[in-house]
PDB file of C-alpha atoms in Angstrom:
ATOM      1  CA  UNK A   1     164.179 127.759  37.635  1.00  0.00           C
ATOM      2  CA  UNK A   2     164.498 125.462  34.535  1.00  0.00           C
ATOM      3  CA  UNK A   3     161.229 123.720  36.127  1.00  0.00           C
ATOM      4  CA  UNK A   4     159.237 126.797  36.316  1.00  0.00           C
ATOM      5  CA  UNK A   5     160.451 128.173  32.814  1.00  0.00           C
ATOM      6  CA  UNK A   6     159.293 124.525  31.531  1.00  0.00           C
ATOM      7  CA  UNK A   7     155.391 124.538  33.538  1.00  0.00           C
ATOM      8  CA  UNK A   8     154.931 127.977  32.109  1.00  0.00           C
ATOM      9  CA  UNK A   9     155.427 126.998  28.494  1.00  0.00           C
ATOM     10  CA  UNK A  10     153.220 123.933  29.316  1.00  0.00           C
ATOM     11  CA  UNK A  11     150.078 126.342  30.753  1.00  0.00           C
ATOM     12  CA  UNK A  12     150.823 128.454  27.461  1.00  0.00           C
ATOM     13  CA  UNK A  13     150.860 125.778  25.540  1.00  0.00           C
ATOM     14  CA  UNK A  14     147.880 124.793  26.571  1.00  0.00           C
ATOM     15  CA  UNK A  15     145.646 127.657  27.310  1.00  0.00           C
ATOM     16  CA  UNK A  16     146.315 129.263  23.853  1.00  0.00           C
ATOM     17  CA  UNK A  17     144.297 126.084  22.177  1.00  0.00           C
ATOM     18  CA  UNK A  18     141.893 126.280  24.531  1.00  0.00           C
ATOM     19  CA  UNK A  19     141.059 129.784  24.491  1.00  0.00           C
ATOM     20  CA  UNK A  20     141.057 129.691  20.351  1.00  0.00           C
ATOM     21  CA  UNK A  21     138.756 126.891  20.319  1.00  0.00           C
ATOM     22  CA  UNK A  22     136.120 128.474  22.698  1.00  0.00           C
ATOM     23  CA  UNK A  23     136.511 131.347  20.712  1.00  0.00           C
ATOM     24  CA  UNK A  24     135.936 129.854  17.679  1.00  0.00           C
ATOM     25  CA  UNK A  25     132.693 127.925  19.072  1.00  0.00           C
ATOM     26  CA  UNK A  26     131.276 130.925  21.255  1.00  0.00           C
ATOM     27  CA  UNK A  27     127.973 132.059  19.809  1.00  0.00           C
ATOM     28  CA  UNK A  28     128.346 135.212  18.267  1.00  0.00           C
ATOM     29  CA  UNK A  29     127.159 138.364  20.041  1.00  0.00           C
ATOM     30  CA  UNK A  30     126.767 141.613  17.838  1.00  0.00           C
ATOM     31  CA  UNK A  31     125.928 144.583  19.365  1.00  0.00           C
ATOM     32  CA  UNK A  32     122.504 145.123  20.513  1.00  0.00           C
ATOM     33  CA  UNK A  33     121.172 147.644  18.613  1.00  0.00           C
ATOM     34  CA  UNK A  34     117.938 146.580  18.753  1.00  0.00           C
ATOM     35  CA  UNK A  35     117.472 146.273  14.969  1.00  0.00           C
ATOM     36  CA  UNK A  36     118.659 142.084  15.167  1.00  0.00           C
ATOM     37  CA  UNK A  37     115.819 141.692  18.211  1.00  0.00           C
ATOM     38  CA  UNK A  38     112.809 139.719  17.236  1.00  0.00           C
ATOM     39  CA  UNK A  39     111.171 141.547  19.785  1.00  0.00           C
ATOM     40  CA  UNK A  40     108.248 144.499  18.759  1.00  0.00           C
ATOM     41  CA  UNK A  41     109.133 147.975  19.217  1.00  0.00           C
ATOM     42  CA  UNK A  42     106.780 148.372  21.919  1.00  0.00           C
ATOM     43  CA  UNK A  43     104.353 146.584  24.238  1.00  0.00           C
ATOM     44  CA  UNK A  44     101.428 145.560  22.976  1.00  0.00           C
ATOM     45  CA  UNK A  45      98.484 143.053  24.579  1.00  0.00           C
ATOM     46  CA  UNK A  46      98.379 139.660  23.542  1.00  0.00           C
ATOM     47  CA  UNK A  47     102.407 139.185  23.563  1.00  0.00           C
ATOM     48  CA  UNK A  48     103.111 136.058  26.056  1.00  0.00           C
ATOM     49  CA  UNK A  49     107.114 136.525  28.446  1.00  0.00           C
ATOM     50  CA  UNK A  50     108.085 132.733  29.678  1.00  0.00           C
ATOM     51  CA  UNK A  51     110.168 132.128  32.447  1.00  0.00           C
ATOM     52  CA  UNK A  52     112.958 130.316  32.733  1.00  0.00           C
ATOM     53  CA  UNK A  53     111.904 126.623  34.143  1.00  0.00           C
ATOM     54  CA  UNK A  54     114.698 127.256  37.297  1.00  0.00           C
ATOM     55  CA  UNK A  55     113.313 129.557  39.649  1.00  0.00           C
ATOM     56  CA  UNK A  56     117.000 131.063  40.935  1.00  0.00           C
ATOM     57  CA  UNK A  57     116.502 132.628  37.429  1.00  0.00           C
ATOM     58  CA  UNK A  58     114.526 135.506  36.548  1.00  0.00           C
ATOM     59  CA  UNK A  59     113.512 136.565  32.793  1.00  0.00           C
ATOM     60  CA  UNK A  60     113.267 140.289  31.192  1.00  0.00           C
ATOM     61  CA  UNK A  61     110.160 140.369  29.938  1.00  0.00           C
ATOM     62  CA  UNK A  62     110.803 143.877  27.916  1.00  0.00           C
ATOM     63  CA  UNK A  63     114.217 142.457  26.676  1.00  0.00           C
ATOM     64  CA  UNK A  64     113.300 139.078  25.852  1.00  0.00           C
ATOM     65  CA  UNK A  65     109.401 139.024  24.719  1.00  0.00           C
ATOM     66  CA  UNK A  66     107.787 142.803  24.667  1.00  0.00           C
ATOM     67  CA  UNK A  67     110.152 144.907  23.199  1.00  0.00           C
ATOM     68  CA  UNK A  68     110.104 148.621  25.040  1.00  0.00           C
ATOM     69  CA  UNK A  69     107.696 148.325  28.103  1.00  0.00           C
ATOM     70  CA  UNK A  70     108.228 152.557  28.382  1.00  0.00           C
ATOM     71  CA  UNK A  71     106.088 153.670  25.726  1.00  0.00           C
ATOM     72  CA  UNK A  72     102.946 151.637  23.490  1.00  0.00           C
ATOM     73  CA  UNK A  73     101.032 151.759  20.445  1.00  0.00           C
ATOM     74  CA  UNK A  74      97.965 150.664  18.688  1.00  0.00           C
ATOM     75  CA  UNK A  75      98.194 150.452  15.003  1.00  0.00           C
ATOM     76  CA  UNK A  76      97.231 153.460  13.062  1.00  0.00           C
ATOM     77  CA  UNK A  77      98.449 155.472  16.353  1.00  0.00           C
ATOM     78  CA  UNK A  78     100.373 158.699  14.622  1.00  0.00           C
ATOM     79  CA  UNK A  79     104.125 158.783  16.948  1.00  0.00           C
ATOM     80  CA  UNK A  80     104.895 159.873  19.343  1.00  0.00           C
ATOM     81  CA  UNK A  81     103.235 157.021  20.904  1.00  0.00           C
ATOM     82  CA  UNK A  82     101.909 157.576  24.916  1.00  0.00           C
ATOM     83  CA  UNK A  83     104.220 156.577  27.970  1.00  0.00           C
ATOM     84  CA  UNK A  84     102.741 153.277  29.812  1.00  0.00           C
ATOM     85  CA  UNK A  85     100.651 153.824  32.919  1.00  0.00           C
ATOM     86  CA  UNK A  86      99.719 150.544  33.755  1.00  0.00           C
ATOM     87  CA  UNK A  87     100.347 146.919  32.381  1.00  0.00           C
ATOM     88  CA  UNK A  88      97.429 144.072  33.265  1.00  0.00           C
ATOM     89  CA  UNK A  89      99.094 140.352  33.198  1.00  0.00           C
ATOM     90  CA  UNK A  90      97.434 137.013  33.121  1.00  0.00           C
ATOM     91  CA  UNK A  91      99.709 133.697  33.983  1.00  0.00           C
ATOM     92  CA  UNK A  92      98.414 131.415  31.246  1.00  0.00           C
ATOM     93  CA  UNK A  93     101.063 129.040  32.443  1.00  0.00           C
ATOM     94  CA  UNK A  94     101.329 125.732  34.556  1.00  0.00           C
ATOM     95  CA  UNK A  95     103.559 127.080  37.179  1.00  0.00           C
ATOM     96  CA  UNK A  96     103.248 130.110  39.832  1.00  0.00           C
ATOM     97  CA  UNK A  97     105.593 133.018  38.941  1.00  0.00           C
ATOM     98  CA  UNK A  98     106.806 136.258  40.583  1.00  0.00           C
ATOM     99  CA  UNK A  99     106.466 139.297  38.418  1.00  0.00           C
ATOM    100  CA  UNK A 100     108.552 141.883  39.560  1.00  0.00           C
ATOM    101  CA  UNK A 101     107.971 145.702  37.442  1.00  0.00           C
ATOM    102  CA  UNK A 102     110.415 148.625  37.263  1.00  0.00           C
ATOM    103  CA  UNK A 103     109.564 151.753  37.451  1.00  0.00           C
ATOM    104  CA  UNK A 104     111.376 155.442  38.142  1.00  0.00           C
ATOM    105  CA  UNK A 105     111.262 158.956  37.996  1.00  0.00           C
ATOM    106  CA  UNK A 106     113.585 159.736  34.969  1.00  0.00           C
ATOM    107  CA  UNK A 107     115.696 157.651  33.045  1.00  0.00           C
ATOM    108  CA  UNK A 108     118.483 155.667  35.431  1.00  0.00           C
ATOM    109  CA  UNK A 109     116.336 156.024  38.060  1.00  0.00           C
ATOM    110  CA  UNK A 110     115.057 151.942  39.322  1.00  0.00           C
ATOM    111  CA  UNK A 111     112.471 151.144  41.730  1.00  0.00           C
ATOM    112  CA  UNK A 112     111.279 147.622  42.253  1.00  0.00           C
ATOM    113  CA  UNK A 113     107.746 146.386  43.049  1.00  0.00           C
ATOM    114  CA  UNK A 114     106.648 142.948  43.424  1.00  0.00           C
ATOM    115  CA  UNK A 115     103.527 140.419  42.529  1.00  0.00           C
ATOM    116  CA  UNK A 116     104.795 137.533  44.294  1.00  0.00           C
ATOM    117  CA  UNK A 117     102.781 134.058  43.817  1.00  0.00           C
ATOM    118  CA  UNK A 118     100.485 134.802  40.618  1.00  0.00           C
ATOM    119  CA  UNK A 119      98.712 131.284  40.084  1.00  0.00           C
ATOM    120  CA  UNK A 120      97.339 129.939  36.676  1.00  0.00           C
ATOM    121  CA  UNK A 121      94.593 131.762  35.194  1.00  0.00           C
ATOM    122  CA  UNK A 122      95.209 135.413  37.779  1.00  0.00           C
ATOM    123  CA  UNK A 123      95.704 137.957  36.716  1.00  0.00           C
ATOM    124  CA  UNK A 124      97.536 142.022  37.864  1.00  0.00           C
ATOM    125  CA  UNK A 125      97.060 145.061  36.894  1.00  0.00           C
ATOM    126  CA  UNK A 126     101.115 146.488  37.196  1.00  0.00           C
ATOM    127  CA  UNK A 127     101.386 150.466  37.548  1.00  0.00           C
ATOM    128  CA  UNK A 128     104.667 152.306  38.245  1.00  0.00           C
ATOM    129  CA  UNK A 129     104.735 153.206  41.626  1.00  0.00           C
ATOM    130  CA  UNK A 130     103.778 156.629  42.928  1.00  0.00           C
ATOM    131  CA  UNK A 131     105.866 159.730  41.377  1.00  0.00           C
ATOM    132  CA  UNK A 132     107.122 157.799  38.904  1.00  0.00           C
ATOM    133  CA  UNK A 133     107.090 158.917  35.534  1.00  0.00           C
ATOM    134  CA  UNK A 134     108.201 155.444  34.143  1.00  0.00           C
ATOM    135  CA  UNK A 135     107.504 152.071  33.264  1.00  0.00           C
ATOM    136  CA  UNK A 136     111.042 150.613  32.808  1.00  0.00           C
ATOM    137  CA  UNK A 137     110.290 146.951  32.492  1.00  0.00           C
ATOM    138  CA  UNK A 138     108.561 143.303  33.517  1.00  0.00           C
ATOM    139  CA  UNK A 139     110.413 140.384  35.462  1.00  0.00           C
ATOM    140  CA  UNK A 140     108.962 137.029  35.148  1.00  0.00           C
ATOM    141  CA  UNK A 141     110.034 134.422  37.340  1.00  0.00           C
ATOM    142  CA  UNK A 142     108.926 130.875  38.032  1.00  0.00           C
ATOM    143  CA  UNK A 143     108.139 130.827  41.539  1.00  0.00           C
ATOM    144  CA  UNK A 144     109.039 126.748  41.645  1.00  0.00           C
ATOM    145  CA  UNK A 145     110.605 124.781  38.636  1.00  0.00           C
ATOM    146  CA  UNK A 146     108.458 124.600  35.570  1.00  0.00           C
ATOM    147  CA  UNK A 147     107.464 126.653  33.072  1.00  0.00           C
ATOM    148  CA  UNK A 148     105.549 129.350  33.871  1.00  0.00           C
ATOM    149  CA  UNK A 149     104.186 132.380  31.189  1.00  0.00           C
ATOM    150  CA  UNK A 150     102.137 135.786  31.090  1.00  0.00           C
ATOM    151  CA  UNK A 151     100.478 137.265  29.104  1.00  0.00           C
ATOM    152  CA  UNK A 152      99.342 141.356  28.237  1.00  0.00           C
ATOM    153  CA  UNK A 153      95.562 141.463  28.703  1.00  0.00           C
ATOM    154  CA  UNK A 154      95.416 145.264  28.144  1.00  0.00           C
ATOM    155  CA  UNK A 155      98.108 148.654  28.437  1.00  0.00           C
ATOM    156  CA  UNK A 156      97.196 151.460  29.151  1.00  0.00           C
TER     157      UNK A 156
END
């Protein structure tokens, strides 16, 4: 019993330290508000998403590079501004990449639709799919390991 009293102080002992210091060197995370993001309000063409150079990983394109894909502007555009109905993409990237775009009929609601294998210089025109009311967001992918981008050519 002594022995077990003794390897439980010594686990203690040792996780306490350990859990401090990775606490202590964590990155901080505040909440995401939105206001911290360096990431414009809404999508606009000529904003570039890269993907992550390992293809088991894929990239939010609206949360990491276009801000919100739902909605876009032009400047000098009085608010509200117009829902997105379509989204055309050009790889301007080395690499082939999967774009994946989500779409659904109210908010909560996620379909999935896929461009598999866009090469350098192609481009796709992405449009929710039919009876949606949505345009949720754009999934970048590199379809082998490199670095692969896109690009917004135009929104509509």
């Amino acid at each position: 019993m002594r022995a077990i009293k003794k390897a439980a102080f010594g686990c203690a002992a040792v996780a306490i330290p350990t859990v401090a210091l990775l606490w202590a060197v964590a990155p901080d995370h505040p909440k995401d508000d939105g206001a911290d993001r360096d990431v414009p309000p809404t999508i606009e063409a000529g904003e570039t998403c890269r993907s992550l150079r390992d293809p088991r990983y894929e990239l939010s394109c609206g949360t990491a590079a276009f801000g919100d894909v739902r909605t876009h502007c032009t400047s000098g555009r009085p608010d509200p501004c117009p829902r997105t109905t379509s989204v055309t993409v050009r790889n301007v990237g080395r690499t082939r990449v999967d774009v994946t775009w989500v779409s659904g009929r109210r908010e909560g609601d996620r379909r999935f639709s896929h461009a598999p294998g866009l090469g350098p210089g192609h481009e796709v025109t992405l449009r929710p799919r039919s009876g949606d009311t949505y345009f949720f967001d754009i999934i970048v992918r590199s379809a082998v390991p490199g670095d692969g981008a896109i690009r917004v050519v135009d929104v509509s």
